[in-house]
PDB file of C-alpha atoms in Angstrom:
ATOM      1  CA  MET A   1       0.077  -0.018  -0.064  1.00 62.00           C
ATOM      2  CA  LEU A   2       2.791   2.305   0.788  1.00 59.00           C
ATOM      3  CA  LYS A   3       4.569   1.538  -2.562  1.00 62.00           C
ATOM      4  CA  LYS A   4       1.204   2.566  -4.313  1.00 56.00           C
ATOM      5  CA  ILE A   5       1.097   5.914  -2.594  1.00 58.00           C
ATOM      6  CA  ASN A   6       4.783   6.648  -3.180  1.00 56.00           C
ATOM      7  CA  ILE A   7       4.227   6.074  -6.782  1.00 61.00           C
ATOM      8  CA  CYS A   8       1.103   8.331  -6.910  1.00 52.00           C
ATOM      9  CA  LEU A   9       2.959  10.829  -5.024  1.00 53.00           C
ATOM     10  CA  LEU A  10       5.994  10.756  -7.501  1.00 54.00           C
ATOM     11  CA  CYS A  11       3.600  10.971 -10.560  1.00 51.00           C
ATOM     12  CA  SER A  12       1.989  13.990  -9.050  1.00 56.00           C
ATOM     13  CA  VAL A  13       5.278  15.669  -8.519  1.00 48.00           C
ATOM     14  CA  VAL A  14       6.539  14.838 -12.146  1.00 49.00           C
ATOM     15  CA  LEU A  15       3.007  16.046 -13.404  1.00 48.00           C
ATOM     16  CA  PHE A  16       3.419  19.181 -11.540  1.00 49.00           C
ATOM     17  CA  PHE A  17       6.803  20.208 -12.564  1.00 49.00           C
ATOM     18  CA  ALA A  18       6.029  19.291 -16.118  1.00 48.00           C
ATOM     19  CA  GLY A  19       3.064  21.575 -15.926  1.00 49.00           C
ATOM     20  CA  CYS A  20       5.533  24.444 -14.522  1.00 45.00           C
ATOM     21  CA  SER A  21       8.114  23.905 -17.147  1.00 42.00           C
ATOM     22  CA  SER A  22       5.685  24.020 -19.874  1.00 38.00           C
ATOM     23  CA  LEU A  23       4.685  27.472 -18.615  1.00 37.00           C
ATOM     24  CA  SER A  24       8.139  28.799 -18.597  1.00 36.00           C
ATOM     25  CA  VAL A  25       8.457  28.735 -22.272  1.00 37.00           C
ATOM     26  CA  GLU A  26       9.866  31.748 -23.778  1.00 41.00           C
ATOM     27  CA  SER A  27       7.636  33.756 -25.942  1.00 37.00           C
ATOM     28  CA  ASP A  28       7.582  37.122 -27.762  1.00 45.00           C
ATOM     29  CA  ASN A  29       5.592  39.066 -25.162  1.00 48.00           C
ATOM     30  CA  THR A  30       7.339  42.223 -25.989  1.00 50.00           C
ATOM     31  CA  GLU A  31       5.218  45.328 -25.750  1.00 56.00           C
ATOM     32  CA  ARG A  32       4.480  46.892 -29.091  1.00 52.00           C
ATOM     33  CA  PRO A  33       3.505  50.450 -29.155  1.00 57.00           C
ATOM     34  CA  LYS A  34      -0.008  51.117 -30.256  1.00 59.00           C
ATOM     35  CA  PRO A  35      -0.589  53.847 -32.508  1.00 57.00           C
ATOM     36  CA  LYS A  36      -2.141  56.965 -30.720  1.00 71.00           C
ATOM     37  CA  THR A  37      -2.553  59.781 -33.329  1.00 81.00           C
ATOM     38  CA  PHE A  38      -4.690  59.448 -36.443  1.00 83.00           C
ATOM     39  CA  ALA A  39      -1.565  60.074 -38.530  1.00 86.00           C
ATOM     40  CA  GLU A  40       0.091  56.955 -37.012  1.00 87.00           C
ATOM     41  CA  ILE A  41      -2.673  54.854 -37.683  1.00 84.00           C
ATOM     42  CA  ALA A  42      -3.307  56.061 -41.340  1.00 87.00           C
ATOM     43  CA  GLU A  43       0.269  56.057 -42.346  1.00 89.00           C
ATOM     44  CA  GLY A  44       0.325  53.997 -45.665  1.00 90.00           C
ATOM     45  CA  TYR A  45      -3.339  53.766 -45.809  1.00 92.00           C
ATOM     46  CA  GLY A  46      -4.374  56.753 -48.037  1.00 92.00           C
ATOM     47  CA  PRO A  47      -7.722  57.789 -49.654  1.00 94.00           C
ATOM     48  CA  ASP A  48      -6.873  56.368 -53.109  1.00 93.00           C
ATOM     49  CA  SER A  49      -7.019  52.724 -51.766  1.00 93.00           C
ATOM     50  CA  TYR A  50      -8.952  52.950 -48.438  1.00 96.00           C
ATOM     51  CA  ALA A  51     -12.151  54.281 -46.835  1.00 95.00           C
ATOM     52  CA  LEU A  52     -12.743  56.213 -43.641  1.00 94.00           C
ATOM     53  CA  ILE A  53     -16.212  55.981 -42.049  1.00 91.00           C
ATOM     54  CA  TYR A  54     -17.104  58.641 -39.842  1.00 90.00           C
ATOM     55  CA  CYS A  55     -20.466  59.970 -38.144  1.00 84.00           C
ATOM     56  CA  SER A  56     -21.826  61.970 -35.304  1.00 77.00           C
ATOM     57  CA  HIS A  57     -22.582  59.012 -33.053  1.00 68.00           C
ATOM     58  CA  THR A  58     -20.988  59.103 -29.655  1.00 68.00           C
ATOM     59  CA  SER A  59     -19.616  55.562 -30.379  1.00 74.00           C
ATOM     60  CA  TYR A  60     -20.118  52.622 -32.571  1.00 78.00           C
ATOM     61  CA  LYS A  61     -18.606  48.891 -33.174  1.00 82.00           C
ATOM     62  CA  LEU A  62     -18.625  47.561 -36.774  1.00 85.00           C
ATOM     63  CA  TYR A  63     -17.652  43.811 -37.335  1.00 85.00           C
ATOM     64  CA  GLN A  64     -15.830  43.316 -40.676  1.00 89.00           C
ATOM     65  CA  GLN A  65     -16.690  39.783 -41.999  1.00 87.00           C
ATOM     66  CA  ASN A  66     -15.416  39.611 -45.642  1.00 88.00           C
ATOM     67  CA  PRO A  67     -13.345  36.354 -45.295  1.00 87.00           C
ATOM     68  CA  LYS A  68     -10.877  37.752 -47.958  1.00 90.00           C
ATOM     69  CA  ILE A  69     -10.014  40.739 -45.689  1.00 88.00           C
ATOM     70  CA  GLY A  70     -10.354  38.795 -42.486  1.00 86.00           C
ATOM     71  CA  TYR A  71     -12.851  39.172 -39.384  1.00 88.00           C
ATOM     72  CA  LYS A  72     -12.195  41.950 -37.012  1.00 88.00           C
ATOM     73  CA  MET A  73     -14.007  44.157 -34.502  1.00 86.00           C
ATOM     74  CA  TYR A  74     -13.639  47.924 -35.183  1.00 85.00           C
ATOM     75  CA  TYR A  75     -14.252  50.286 -32.166  1.00 82.00           C
ATOM     76  CA  SER A  76     -14.921  53.789 -33.320  1.00 80.00           C
ATOM     77  CA  LYS A  77     -12.378  56.465 -32.004  1.00 80.00           C
ATOM     78  CA  GLN A  78     -13.893  59.903 -31.034  1.00 75.00           C
ATOM     79  CA  LYS A  79     -12.990  63.526 -31.684  1.00 66.00           C
ATOM     80  CA  GLY A  80     -14.780  65.843 -29.117  1.00 52.00           C
ATOM     81  CA  ASN A  81     -16.576  65.323 -26.009  1.00 48.00           C
ATOM     82  CA  SER A  82     -20.088  64.076 -26.372  1.00 44.00           C
ATOM     83  CA  LEU A  83     -21.158  65.336 -23.035  1.00 42.00           C
ATOM     84  CA  SER A  84     -20.056  68.951 -23.528  1.00 44.00           C
ATOM     85  CA  ASP A  85     -19.854  69.352 -27.327  1.00 48.00           C
ATOM     86  CA  THR A  86     -22.941  69.888 -29.253  1.00 50.00           C
ATOM     87  CA  ASN A  87     -21.013  68.301 -32.424  1.00 56.00           C
ATOM     88  CA  TYR A  88     -18.461  65.742 -32.409  1.00 68.00           C
ATOM     89  CA  CYS A  89     -16.983  63.021 -34.725  1.00 78.00           C
ATOM     90  CA  SER A  90     -16.498  59.284 -34.170  1.00 82.00           C
ATOM     91  CA  TYR A  91     -14.551  57.451 -36.840  1.00 87.00           C
ATOM     92  CA  VAL A  92     -13.257  54.101 -37.861  1.00 87.00           C
ATOM     93  CA  GLY A  93     -10.637  53.432 -40.415  1.00 85.00           C
ATOM     94  CA  PRO A  94      -9.026  53.497 -42.570  1.00 92.00           C
ATOM     95  CA  VAL A  95     -10.394  50.280 -43.903  1.00 93.00           C
ATOM     96  CA  PRO A  96      -9.893  48.263 -46.999  1.00 93.00           C
ATOM     97  CA  VAL A  97     -12.124  48.650 -49.815  1.00 94.00           C
ATOM     98  CA  GLY A  98     -14.333  45.375 -50.173  1.00 93.00           C
ATOM     99  CA  SER A  99     -14.860  45.303 -46.287  1.00 92.00           C
ATOM    100  CA  GLU A 100     -18.259  43.966 -45.429  1.00 92.00           C
ATOM    101  CA  PHE A 101     -19.563  45.401 -42.218  1.00 88.00           C
ATOM    102  CA  ALA A 102     -22.207  44.507 -39.766  1.00 85.00           C
ATOM    103  CA  ILE A 103     -23.244  47.298 -37.458  1.00 82.00           C
ATOM    104  CA  VAL A 104     -23.086  45.730 -33.874  1.00 82.00           C
ATOM    105  CA  GLU A 105     -23.806  48.746 -31.635  1.00 76.00           C
ATOM    106  CA  THR A 106     -24.208  52.498 -31.977  1.00 74.00           C
ATOM    107  CA  SER A 107     -24.751  54.995 -29.164  1.00 71.00           C
ATOM    108  CA  TYR A 108     -25.626  58.836 -29.290  1.00 62.00           C
ATOM    109  CA  TYR A 109     -25.826  61.398 -26.873  1.00 62.00           C
ATOM    110  CA  GLY A 110     -28.414  64.015 -27.609  1.00 59.00           C
ATOM    111  CA  ASN A 111     -31.174  65.938 -25.826  1.00 59.00           C
ATOM    112  CA  GLY A 112     -29.767  65.057 -22.438  1.00 57.00           C
ATOM    113  CA  SER A 113     -29.760  61.391 -22.940  1.00 52.00           C
ATOM    114  CA  ILE A 114     -27.968  58.697 -24.169  1.00 54.00           C
ATOM    115  CA  THR A 115     -29.464  56.311 -26.810  1.00 57.00           C
ATOM    116  CA  ILE A 116     -27.641  53.051 -27.265  1.00 58.00           C
ATOM    117  CA  GLU A 117     -28.880  50.745 -30.036  1.00 58.00           C
ATOM    118  CA  TRP A 118     -27.635  47.136 -30.344  1.00 59.00           C
ATOM    119  CA  ILE A 119     -28.427  46.067 -33.740  1.00 61.00           C
ATOM    120  CA  HIS A 120     -28.450  42.428 -34.645  1.00 56.00           C
ATOM    121  CA  GLY A 121     -25.056  41.364 -33.714  1.00 57.00           C
ATOM    122  CA  ILE A 122     -22.571  40.304 -36.133  1.00 59.00           C
ATOM    123  CA  GLN A 123     -24.916  38.310 -38.436  1.00 67.00           C
ATOM    124  CA  GLY A 124     -25.593  39.499 -41.975  1.00 76.00           C
ATOM    125  CA  VAL A 125     -24.027  42.580 -43.847  1.00 84.00           C
ATOM    126  CA  ASP A 126     -25.280  46.200 -43.376  1.00 83.00           C
ATOM    127  CA  PHE A 127     -22.940  47.865 -45.717  1.00 87.00           C
ATOM    128  CA  VAL A 128     -19.962  47.141 -48.004  1.00 92.00           C
ATOM    129  CA  ILE A 129     -17.060  49.469 -48.732  1.00 93.00           C
ATOM    130  CA  THR A 130     -17.230  49.490 -52.567  1.00 94.00           C
ATOM    131  CA  LYS A 131     -14.667  52.409 -53.120  1.00 95.00           C
ATOM    132  CA  PRO A 132     -11.975  54.279 -51.314  1.00 96.00           C
ATOM    133  CA  GLY A 133     -12.914  57.732 -49.872  1.00 95.00           C
ATOM    134  CA  LEU A 134     -15.004  58.995 -47.009  1.00 95.00           C
ATOM    135  CA  TYR A 135     -18.334  57.364 -45.753  1.00 92.00           C
ATOM    136  CA  TYR A 136     -20.590  59.319 -43.587  1.00 91.00           C
ATOM    137  CA  MET A 137     -22.973  56.859 -41.666  1.00 83.00           C
ATOM    138  CA  ASP A 138     -25.401  58.149 -39.364  1.00 75.00           C
ATOM    139  CA  PHE A 139     -28.546  56.243 -38.091  1.00 68.00           C
ATOM    140  CA  PHE A 140     -29.623  59.233 -36.112  1.00 68.00           C
ATOM    141  CA  ASP A 141     -29.022  61.685 -38.718  1.00 70.00           C
ATOM    142  CA  LYS A 142     -31.089  60.541 -41.596  1.00 72.00           C
ATOM    143  CA  LYS A 143     -31.001  63.659 -43.420  1.00 79.00           C
ATOM    144  CA  HIS A 144     -27.562  64.466 -42.762  1.00 78.00           C
ATOM    145  CA  LYS A 145     -28.138  67.640 -41.181  1.00 82.00           C
ATOM    146  CA  LYS A 146     -24.967  67.169 -38.946  1.00 84.00           C
ATOM    147  CA  GLU A 147     -22.628  65.922 -41.742  1.00 88.00           C
ATOM    148  CA  LEU A 148     -20.968  69.390 -42.334  1.00 90.00           C
ATOM    149  CA  ALA A 149     -20.329  69.939 -38.561  1.00 87.00           C
ATOM    150  CA  THR A 150     -19.215  66.453 -38.215  1.00 88.00           C
ATOM    151  CA  THR A 151     -16.899  66.676 -41.413  1.00 91.00           C
ATOM    152  CA  ARG A 152     -15.301  69.719 -39.809  1.00 91.00           C
ATOM    153  CA  TYR A 153     -14.537  67.952 -36.734  1.00 88.00           C
ATOM    154  CA  LEU A 154     -13.134  64.954 -38.825  1.00 91.00           C
ATOM    155  CA  LEU A 155     -10.768  67.748 -40.528  1.00 92.00           C
ATOM    156  CA  GLU A 156      -9.240  68.509 -37.082  1.00 89.00           C
ATOM    157  CA  VAL A 157      -8.527  64.705 -36.913  1.00 88.00           C
ATOM    158  CA  VAL A 158      -6.899  64.074 -40.388  1.00 92.00           C
ATOM    159  CA  GLN A 159      -4.689  67.184 -40.360  1.00 92.00           C
ATOM    160  CA  GLY A 160      -1.357  66.573 -41.586  1.00 92.00           C
ATOM    161  CA  THR A 161      -2.328  63.516 -43.263  1.00 93.00           C
ATOM    162  CA  GLU A 162      -3.174  62.318 -46.979  1.00 94.00           C
ATOM    163  CA  TRP A 163      -6.816  62.330 -45.787  1.00 95.00           C
ATOM    164  CA  GLU A 164      -6.722  66.371 -45.183  1.00 95.00           C
ATOM    165  CA  ILE A 165      -7.442  67.197 -48.988  1.00 95.00           C
ATOM    166  CA  VAL A 166     -10.316  64.739 -49.385  1.00 95.00           C
ATOM    167  CA  VAL A 167     -12.091  66.069 -46.237  1.00 95.00           C
ATOM    168  CA  GLN A 168     -11.551  69.647 -47.300  1.00 97.00           C
ATOM    169  CA  LYS A 169     -13.136  68.867 -50.609  1.00 96.00           C
ATOM    170  CA  ARG A 170     -15.992  67.243 -48.893  1.00 95.00           C
ATOM    171  CA  ILE A 171     -16.496  70.353 -46.619  1.00 95.00           C
ATOM    172  CA  GLU A 172     -16.433  72.495 -49.838  1.00 95.00           C
ATOM    173  CA  GLU A 173     -19.115  70.352 -51.438  1.00 94.00           C
ATOM    174  CA  LEU A 174     -21.338  70.392 -48.294  1.00 92.00           C
ATOM    175  CA  GLU A 175     -20.996  74.255 -48.008  1.00 92.00           C
ATOM    176  CA  ASN A 176     -21.795  74.653 -51.671  1.00 90.00           C
ATOM    177  CA  ALA A 177     -24.880  72.517 -51.455  1.00 86.00           C
ATOM    178  CA  LYS A 178     -26.049  74.712 -48.591  1.00 78.00           C
ATOM    179  CA  LYS A 179     -26.196  77.798 -50.947  1.00 71.00           C
TER     180      LYS A 179
END
């Protein structure tokens, strides 16, 4: 009986140390700096080949599901403070042409309240990026009344990048349309 206990104990010790040694395998866990500015994010992803999605929502989540491009969740970044600014801009991108997006969630701050809308999860395709350039997307602004103000905020985000010229042209188009 003592022999069986010793064998079990020996097996337990061997398994324990085998498990510990497998945890100490070296890996490349070096911290890679994440881009902080739009210029860092957009470097090499210009308006000739990529799209920039923006809107006046507080935030939104998009799920890219074209298998040729790869599956990825995009979380919008924001310019402006939704609680104190009347206009602000959230953006995603640059994203590749051909991206197929499902809108997972949107939130909007307006009239003193926050509206959060969970769409239908990651099933189905809500829109496809068919050409490079700017995409204004806004479910709470169906008539695009906030597009000009939002695009002006976007101009502050993209300053100093290839996207600046494209955004300036869009602002001119919107201003001319108002006349």
